[in-house]
Each structure stands twice: as C-alpha cells, then as structure tokens.
PDB file of C-alpha atoms in Angstrom:
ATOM      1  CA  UNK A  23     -21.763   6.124  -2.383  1.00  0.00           C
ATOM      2  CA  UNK A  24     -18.458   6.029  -0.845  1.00  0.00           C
ATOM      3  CA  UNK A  25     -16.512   3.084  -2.865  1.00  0.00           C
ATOM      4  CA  UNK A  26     -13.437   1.897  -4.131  1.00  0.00           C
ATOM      5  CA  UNK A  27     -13.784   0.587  -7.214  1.00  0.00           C
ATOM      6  CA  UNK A  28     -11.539  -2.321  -9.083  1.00  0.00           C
ATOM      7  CA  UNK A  29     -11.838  -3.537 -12.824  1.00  0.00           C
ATOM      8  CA  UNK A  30     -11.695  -5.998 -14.083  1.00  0.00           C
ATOM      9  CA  UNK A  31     -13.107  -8.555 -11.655  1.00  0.00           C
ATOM     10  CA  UNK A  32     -11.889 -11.397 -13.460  1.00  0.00           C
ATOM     11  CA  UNK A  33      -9.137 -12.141 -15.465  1.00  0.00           C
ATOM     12  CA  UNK A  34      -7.590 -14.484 -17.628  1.00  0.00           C
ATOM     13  CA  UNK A  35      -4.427 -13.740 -19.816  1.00  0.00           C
ATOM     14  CA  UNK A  36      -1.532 -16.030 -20.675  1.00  0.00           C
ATOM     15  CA  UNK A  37       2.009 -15.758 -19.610  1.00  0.00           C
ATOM     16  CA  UNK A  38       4.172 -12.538 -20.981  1.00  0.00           C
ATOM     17  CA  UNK A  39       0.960 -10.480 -22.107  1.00  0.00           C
ATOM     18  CA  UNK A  40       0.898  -7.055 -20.616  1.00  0.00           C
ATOM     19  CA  UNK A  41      -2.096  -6.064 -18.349  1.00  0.00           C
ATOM     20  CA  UNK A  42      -3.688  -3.529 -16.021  1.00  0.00           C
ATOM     21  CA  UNK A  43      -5.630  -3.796 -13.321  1.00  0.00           C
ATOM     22  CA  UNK A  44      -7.505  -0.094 -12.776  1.00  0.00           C
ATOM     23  CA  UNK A  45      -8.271   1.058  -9.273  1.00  0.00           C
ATOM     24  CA  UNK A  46     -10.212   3.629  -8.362  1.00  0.00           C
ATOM     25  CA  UNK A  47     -11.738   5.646  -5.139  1.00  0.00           C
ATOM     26  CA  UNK A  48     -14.221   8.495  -4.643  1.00  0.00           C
ATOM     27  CA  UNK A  49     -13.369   9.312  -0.838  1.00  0.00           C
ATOM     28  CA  UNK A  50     -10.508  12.040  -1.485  1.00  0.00           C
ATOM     29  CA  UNK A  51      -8.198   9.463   0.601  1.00  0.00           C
ATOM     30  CA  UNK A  52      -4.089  10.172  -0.044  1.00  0.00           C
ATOM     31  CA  UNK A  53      -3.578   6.667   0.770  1.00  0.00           C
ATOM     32  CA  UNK A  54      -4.024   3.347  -1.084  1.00  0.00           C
ATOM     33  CA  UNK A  55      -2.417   0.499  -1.562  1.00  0.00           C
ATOM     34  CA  UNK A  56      -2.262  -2.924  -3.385  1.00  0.00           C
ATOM     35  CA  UNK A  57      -2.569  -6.120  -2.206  1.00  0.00           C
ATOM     36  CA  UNK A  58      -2.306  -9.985  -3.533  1.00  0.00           C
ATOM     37  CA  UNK A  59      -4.556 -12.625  -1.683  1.00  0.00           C
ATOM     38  CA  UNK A  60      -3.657 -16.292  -2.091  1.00  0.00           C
ATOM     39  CA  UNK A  61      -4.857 -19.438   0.253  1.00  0.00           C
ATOM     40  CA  UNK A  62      -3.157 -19.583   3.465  1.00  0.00           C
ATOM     41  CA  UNK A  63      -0.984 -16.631   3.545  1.00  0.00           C
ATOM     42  CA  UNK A  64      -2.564 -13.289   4.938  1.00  0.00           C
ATOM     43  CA  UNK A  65      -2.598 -10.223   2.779  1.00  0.00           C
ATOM     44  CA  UNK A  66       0.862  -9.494   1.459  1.00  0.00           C
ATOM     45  CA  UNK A  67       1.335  -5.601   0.351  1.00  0.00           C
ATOM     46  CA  UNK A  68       2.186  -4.771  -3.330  1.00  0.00           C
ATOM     47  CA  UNK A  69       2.856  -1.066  -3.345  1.00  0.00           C
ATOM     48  CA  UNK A  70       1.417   1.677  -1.617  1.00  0.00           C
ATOM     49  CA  UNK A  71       1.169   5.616  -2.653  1.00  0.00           C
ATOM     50  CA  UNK A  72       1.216   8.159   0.353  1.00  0.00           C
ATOM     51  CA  UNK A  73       0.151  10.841  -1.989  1.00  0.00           C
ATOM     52  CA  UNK A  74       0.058  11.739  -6.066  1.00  0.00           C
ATOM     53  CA  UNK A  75       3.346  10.875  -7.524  1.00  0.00           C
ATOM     54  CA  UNK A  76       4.689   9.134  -4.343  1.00  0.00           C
ATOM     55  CA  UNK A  77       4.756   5.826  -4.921  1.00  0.00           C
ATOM     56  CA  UNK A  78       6.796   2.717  -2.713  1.00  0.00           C
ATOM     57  CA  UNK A  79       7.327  -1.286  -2.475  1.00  0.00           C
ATOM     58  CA  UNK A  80       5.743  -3.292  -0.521  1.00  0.00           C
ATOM     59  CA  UNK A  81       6.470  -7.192   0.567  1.00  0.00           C
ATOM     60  CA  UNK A  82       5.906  -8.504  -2.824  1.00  0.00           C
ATOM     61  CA  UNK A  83       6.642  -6.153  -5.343  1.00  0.00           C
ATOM     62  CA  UNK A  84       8.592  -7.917  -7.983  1.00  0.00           C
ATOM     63  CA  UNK A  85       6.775  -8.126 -11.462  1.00  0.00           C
ATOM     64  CA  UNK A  86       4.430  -4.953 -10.419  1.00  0.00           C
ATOM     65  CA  UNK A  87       4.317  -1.414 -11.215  1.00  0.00           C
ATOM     66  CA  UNK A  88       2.000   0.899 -10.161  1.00  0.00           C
ATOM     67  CA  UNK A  89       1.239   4.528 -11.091  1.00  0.00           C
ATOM     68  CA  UNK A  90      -0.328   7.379  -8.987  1.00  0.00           C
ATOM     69  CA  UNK A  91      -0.909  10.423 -11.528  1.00  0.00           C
ATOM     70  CA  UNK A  92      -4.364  11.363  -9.841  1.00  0.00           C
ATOM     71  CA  UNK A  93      -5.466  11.275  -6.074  1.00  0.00           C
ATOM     72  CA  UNK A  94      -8.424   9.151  -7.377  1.00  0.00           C
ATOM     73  CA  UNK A  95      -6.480   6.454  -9.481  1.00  0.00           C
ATOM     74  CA  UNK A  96      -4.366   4.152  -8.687  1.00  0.00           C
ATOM     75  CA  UNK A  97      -3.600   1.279 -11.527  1.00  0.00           C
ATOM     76  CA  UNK A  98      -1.686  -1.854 -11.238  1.00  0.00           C
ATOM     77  CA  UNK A  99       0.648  -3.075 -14.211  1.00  0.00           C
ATOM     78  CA  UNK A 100       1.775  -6.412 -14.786  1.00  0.00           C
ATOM     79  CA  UNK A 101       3.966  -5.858 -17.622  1.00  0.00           C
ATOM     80  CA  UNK A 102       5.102  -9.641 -18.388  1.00  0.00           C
ATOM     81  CA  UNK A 103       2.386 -11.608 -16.023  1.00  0.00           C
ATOM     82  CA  UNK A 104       3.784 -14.910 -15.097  1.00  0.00           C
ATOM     83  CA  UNK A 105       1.674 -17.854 -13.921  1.00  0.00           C
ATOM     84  CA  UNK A 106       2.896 -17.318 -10.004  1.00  0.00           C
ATOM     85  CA  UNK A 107       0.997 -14.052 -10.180  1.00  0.00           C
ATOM     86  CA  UNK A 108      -2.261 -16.115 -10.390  1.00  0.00           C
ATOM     87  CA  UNK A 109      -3.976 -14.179  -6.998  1.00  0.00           C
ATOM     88  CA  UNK A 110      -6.603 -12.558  -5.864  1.00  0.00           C
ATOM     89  CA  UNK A 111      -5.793  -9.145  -6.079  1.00  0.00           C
ATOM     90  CA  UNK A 112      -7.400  -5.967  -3.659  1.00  0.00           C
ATOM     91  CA  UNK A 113      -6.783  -2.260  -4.051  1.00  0.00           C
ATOM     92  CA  UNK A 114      -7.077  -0.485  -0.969  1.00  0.00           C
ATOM     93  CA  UNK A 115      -7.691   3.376   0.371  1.00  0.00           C
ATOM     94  CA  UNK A 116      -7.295   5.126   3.376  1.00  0.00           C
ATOM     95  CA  UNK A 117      -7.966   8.522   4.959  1.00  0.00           C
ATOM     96  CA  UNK A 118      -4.945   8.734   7.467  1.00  0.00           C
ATOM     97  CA  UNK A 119      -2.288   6.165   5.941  1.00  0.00           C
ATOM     98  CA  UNK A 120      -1.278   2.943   6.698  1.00  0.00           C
ATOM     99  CA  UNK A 121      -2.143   2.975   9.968  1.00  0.00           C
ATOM    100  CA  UNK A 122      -5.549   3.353  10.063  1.00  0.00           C
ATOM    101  CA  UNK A 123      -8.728   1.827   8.612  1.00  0.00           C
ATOM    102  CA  UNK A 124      -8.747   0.662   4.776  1.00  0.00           C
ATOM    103  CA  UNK A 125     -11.418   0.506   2.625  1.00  0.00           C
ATOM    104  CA  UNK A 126     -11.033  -2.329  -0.084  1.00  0.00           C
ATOM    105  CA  UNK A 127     -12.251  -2.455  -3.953  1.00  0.00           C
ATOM    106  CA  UNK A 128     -14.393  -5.683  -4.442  1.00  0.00           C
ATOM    107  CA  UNK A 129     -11.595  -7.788  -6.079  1.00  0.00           C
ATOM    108  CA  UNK A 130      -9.669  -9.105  -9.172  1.00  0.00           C
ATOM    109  CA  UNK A 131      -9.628 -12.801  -9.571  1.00  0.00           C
ATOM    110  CA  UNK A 132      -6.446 -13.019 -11.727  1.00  0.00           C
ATOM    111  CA  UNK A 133      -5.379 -16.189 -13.935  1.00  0.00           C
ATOM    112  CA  UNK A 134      -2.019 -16.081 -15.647  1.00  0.00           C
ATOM    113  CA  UNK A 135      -2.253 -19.250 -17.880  1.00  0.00           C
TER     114      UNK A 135
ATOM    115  CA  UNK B  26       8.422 -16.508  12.896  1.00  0.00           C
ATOM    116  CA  UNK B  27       5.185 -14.927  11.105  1.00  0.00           C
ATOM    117  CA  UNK B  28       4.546 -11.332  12.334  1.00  0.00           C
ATOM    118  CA  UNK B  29       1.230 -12.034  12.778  1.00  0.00           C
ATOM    119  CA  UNK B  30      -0.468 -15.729  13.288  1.00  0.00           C
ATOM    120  CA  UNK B  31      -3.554 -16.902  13.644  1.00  0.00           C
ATOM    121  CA  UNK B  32      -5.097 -20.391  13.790  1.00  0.00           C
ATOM    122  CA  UNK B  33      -6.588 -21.057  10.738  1.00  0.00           C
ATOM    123  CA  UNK B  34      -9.304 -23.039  11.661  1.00  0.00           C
ATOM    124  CA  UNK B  35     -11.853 -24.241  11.098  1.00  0.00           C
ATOM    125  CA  UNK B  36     -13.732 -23.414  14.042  1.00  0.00           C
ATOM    126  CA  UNK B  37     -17.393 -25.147  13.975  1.00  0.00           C
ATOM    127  CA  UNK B  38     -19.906 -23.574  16.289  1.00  0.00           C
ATOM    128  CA  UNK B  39     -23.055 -23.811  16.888  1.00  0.00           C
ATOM    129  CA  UNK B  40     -25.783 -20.969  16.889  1.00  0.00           C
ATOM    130  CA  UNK B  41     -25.600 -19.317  19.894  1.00  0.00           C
ATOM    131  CA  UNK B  42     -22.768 -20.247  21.308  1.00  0.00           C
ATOM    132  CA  UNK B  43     -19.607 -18.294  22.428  1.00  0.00           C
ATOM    133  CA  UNK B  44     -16.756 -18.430  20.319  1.00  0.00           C
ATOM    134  CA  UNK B  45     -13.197 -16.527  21.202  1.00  0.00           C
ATOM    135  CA  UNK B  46      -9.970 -16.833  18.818  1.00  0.00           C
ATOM    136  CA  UNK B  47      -6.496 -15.294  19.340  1.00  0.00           C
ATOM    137  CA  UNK B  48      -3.969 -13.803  17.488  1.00  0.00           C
ATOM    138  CA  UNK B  49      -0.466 -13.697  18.183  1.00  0.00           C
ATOM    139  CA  UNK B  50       1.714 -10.507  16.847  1.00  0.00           C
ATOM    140  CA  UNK B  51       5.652 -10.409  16.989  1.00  0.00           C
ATOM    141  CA  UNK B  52       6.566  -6.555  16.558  1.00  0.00           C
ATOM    142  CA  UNK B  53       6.058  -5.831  20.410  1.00  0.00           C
ATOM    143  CA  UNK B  54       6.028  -1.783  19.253  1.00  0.00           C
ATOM    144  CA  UNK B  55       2.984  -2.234  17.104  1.00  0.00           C
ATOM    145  CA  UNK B  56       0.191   0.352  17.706  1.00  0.00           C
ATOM    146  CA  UNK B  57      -2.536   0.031  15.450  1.00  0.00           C
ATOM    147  CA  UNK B  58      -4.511  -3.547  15.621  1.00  0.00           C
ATOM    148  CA  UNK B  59      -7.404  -3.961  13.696  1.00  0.00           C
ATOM    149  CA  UNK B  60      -9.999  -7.602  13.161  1.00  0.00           C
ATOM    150  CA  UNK B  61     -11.890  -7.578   9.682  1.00  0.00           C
ATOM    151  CA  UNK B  62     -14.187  -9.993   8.457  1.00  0.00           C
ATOM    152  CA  UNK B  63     -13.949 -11.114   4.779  1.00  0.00           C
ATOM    153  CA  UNK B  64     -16.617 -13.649   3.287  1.00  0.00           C
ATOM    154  CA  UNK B  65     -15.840 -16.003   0.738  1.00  0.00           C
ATOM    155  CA  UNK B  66     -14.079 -14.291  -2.585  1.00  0.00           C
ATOM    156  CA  UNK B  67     -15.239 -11.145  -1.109  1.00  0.00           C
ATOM    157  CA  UNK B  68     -13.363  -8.065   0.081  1.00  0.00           C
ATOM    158  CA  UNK B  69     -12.190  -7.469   3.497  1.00  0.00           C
ATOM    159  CA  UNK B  70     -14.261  -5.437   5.323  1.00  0.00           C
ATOM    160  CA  UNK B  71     -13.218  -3.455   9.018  1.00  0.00           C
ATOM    161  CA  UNK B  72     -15.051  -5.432  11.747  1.00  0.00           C
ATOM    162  CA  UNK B  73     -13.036  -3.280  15.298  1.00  0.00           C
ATOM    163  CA  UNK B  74     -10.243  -1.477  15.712  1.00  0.00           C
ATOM    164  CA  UNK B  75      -8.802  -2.854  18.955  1.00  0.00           C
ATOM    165  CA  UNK B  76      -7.912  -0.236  21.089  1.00  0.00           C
ATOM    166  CA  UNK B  77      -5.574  -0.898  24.752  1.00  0.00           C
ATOM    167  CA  UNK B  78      -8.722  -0.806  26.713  1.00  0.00           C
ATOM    168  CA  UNK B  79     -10.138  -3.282  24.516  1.00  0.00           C
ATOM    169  CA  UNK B  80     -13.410  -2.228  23.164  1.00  0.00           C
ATOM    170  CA  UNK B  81     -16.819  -3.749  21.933  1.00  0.00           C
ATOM    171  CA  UNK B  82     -19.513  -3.499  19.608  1.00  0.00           C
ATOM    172  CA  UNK B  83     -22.690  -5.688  20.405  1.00  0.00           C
ATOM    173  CA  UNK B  84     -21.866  -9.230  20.711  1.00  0.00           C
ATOM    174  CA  UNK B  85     -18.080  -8.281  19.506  1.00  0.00           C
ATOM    175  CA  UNK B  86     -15.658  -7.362  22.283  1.00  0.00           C
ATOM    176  CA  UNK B  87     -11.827  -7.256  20.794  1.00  0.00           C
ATOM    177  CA  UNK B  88      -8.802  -6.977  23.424  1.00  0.00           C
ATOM    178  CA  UNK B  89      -5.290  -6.240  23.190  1.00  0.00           C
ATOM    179  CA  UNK B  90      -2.801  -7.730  25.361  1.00  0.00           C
ATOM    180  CA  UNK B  91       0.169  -6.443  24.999  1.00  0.00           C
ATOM    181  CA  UNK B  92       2.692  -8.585  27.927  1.00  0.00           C
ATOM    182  CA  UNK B  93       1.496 -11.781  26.293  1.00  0.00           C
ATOM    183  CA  UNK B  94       1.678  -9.943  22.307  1.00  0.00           C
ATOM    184  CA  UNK B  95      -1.870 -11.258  21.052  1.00  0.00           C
ATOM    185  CA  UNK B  96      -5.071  -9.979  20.243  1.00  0.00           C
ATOM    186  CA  UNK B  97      -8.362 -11.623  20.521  1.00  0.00           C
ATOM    187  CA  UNK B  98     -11.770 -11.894  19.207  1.00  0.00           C
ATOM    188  CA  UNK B  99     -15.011 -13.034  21.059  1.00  0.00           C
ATOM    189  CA  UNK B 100     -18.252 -13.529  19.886  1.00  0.00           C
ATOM    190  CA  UNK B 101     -21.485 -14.248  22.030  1.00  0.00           C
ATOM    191  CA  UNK B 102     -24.694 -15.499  20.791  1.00  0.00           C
ATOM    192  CA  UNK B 103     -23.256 -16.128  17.438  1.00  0.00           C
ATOM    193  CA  UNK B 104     -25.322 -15.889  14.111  1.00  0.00           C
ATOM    194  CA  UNK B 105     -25.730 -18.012  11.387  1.00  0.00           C
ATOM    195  CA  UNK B 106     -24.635 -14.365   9.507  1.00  0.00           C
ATOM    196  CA  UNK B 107     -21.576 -14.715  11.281  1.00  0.00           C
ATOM    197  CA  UNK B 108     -20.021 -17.153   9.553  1.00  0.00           C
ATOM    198  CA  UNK B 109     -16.928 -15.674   7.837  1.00  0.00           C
ATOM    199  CA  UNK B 110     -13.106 -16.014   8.273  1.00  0.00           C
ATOM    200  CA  UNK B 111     -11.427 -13.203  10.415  1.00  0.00           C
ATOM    201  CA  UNK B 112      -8.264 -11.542   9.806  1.00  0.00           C
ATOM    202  CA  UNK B 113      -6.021 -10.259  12.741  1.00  0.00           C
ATOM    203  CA  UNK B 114      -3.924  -6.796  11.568  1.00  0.00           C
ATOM    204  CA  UNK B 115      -1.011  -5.528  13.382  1.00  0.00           C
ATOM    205  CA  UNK B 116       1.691  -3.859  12.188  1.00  0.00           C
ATOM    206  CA  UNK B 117       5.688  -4.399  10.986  1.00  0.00           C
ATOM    207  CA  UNK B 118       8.822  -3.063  12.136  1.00  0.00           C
ATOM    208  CA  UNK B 119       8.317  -0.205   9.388  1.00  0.00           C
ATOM    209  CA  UNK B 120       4.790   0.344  11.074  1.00  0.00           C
ATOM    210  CA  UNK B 121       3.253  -0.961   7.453  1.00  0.00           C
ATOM    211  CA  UNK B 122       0.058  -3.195   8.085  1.00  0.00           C
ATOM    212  CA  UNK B 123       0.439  -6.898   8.273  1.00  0.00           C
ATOM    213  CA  UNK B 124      -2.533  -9.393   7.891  1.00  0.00           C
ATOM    214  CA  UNK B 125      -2.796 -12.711   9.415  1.00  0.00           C
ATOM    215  CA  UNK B 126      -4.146 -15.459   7.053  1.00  0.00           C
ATOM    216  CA  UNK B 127      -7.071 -15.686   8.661  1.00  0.00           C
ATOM    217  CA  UNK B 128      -9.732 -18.155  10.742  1.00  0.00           C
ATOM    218  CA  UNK B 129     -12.442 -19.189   9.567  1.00  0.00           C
ATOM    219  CA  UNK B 130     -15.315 -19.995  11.297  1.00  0.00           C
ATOM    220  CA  UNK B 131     -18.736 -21.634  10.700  1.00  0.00           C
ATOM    221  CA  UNK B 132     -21.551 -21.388  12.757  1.00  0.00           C
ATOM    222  CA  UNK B 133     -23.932 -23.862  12.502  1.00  0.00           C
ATOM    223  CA  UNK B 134     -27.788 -24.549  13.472  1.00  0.00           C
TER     224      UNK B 134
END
C-alpha cells in the first residue's frame, strides 16, 4: 500500500529535550516536505527536500532541522523543543514537487511541556 | 494580506442541500490550485485539483477565476459523510504551496 508513514503519533516531551520525529514514504517520490498545523492558521511549510541531500527552509523553519540521507526518509529534529512548537505536525511527499499533489503521513500530535 | 483566505466557518447545512464556499488567493501568477478535505485530527487528503476550465467530480465541481483571484467549491446533494473542513491551496510568489486555514462545514439531518 502506497503510504507515508509518520512516528510517533503522539508526543509529549518537556522543554530543551532533543527529539525526532521519523518520516517515511514507499512511493519513490523526490519530494517531501514538513509541515506544522495549529488552529486557525493554514498549513505553514517547515522544510522541504527536492531530492537526497537537497534540503531548504520553509515559512517556519526556526528551531527545525531536517535530514534527507535516503529518498525514502525524511526525519524532523527538534533539537531544544520549546513549548511554542506544541503543533500538529504532517510530513508530506510528492511525485512532481511542490506543485503538484501531496500525499500526507497520518500525523504527530506534539506537546512541548 | 493572507495569500490565501478562506472563511472559516462554520457553515451548517442540511442534508441535501447545496453548499458553495470561496477562496480568495493574492499571488495573481499562481498556477497550481488544489481543495483537500481533512477530518478532524486527521491528515489532509487531495479532494480536486482545480484546473482553468474548472472541473468536477460527482457532486464536486471546483472553479478557478482568475480576474476576480478566488477559487471555489460547490457541493450538491450534500452527505452526512461530507462533513469535514476544506482547505483552499494556491501558491506563493516562490511558487511554494500555501494552505488556507480552512472551512469547516457540517452537514446536518
């Protein structure tokens, strides 16, 4: 089954301790991308990775880092997590960039206490 | 001004009736304009592309009009199913996606 796939779903971790977010797709796309989620604003970009190794901000990109060793894997780092990174967090693929259609891991449901 | 706005609703319907929303997109050389339908807590999921010539898909038509810069949604003979908030997509200066925060509508019976 064709599927992006996001661990963990749910999170809880306290201010200044170091976490990852895994993302992963099975669709051979070169395109994916991370996105944050919270109430009444739309979808605000992360990062996105054209391709292995190529890697670029986003709107919001401050306190991220994001890795792209693998055409399958895409991680998300929070290296000090702060409590305004509380979200709801989507990783995202695409066959033909950020143009076209994404395809969007079920969610991470993030709590920075 | 946001790039892309919606009204965020919101919008109670009942079954079977017609229900139409806009969206209104700043970046007047956008190309690509997408809806998708997310349910509550759940992922985002690709309901049309929206094409010039607008386009439909059963009781979903989607048009683009580009003098007035919006995009709109209508529904006929809605569902109880239906029930969902819908996100508007166009794109930024830098062509990047950019996602409205949504409308949500309720259908009721």
């Amino acid at each position: 089954e064709a599927q992006v796939t996001q661990n963990p779903r749910y999170l809880i971790t306290v201010t200044g301790k170091k976490l990852t977010v895994t993302c992963s797709q099975n669709m051979n796309h070169e395109y994916m991308s991370w996105y944050r989620q919270d109430p009444g604003l739309g979808l605000r970009q992360i990062y996105y990775s054209m391709n292995v190794e190529v890697t670029d901000k986003g709107d919001v990109p401050e306190g991220y880092k994001v890795s792209r060793k693998e055409k399958r894997n895409f991680p998300l780092i929070l290296e000090s997590p702060s409590p305004n990174q509380t979200s709801l967090y989507f990783c995202a693929s695409s066959p033909r960039g950020f143009e076209s259609i994404q395809y969007f891991g079920a969610g991470t449901r993030l709590s920075v206490l | 001004r946001k790039e892309v706005e919606q009204d965020p609703g919101p919008f109670n319907v009942p079954e079977g009736a017609t229900v139409a929303f806009n969206c209104t997109y700043s970046n007047s050389a956008s190309q690509s304009f997408f809806w998708y339908r997310q349910d509550c807590r759940k992922e985002p999921k690709l309901l049309m592309s929206v094409y010039s010539s607008g386009n439909e898909d059963g009781r979903f038509t989607a048009q683009l009009n580009r003098a007035s810069q919006y995009i709109s949604l209508l529904i006929r003979d809605s569902k109880l199913s239906d029930s969902a908030t819908y996100l508007c997509v166009g794109q930024d200066s830098n062509y990047q996606l950019i996602w409205g925060a949504g409308t949500k509508l309720i259908i009721k019976p």
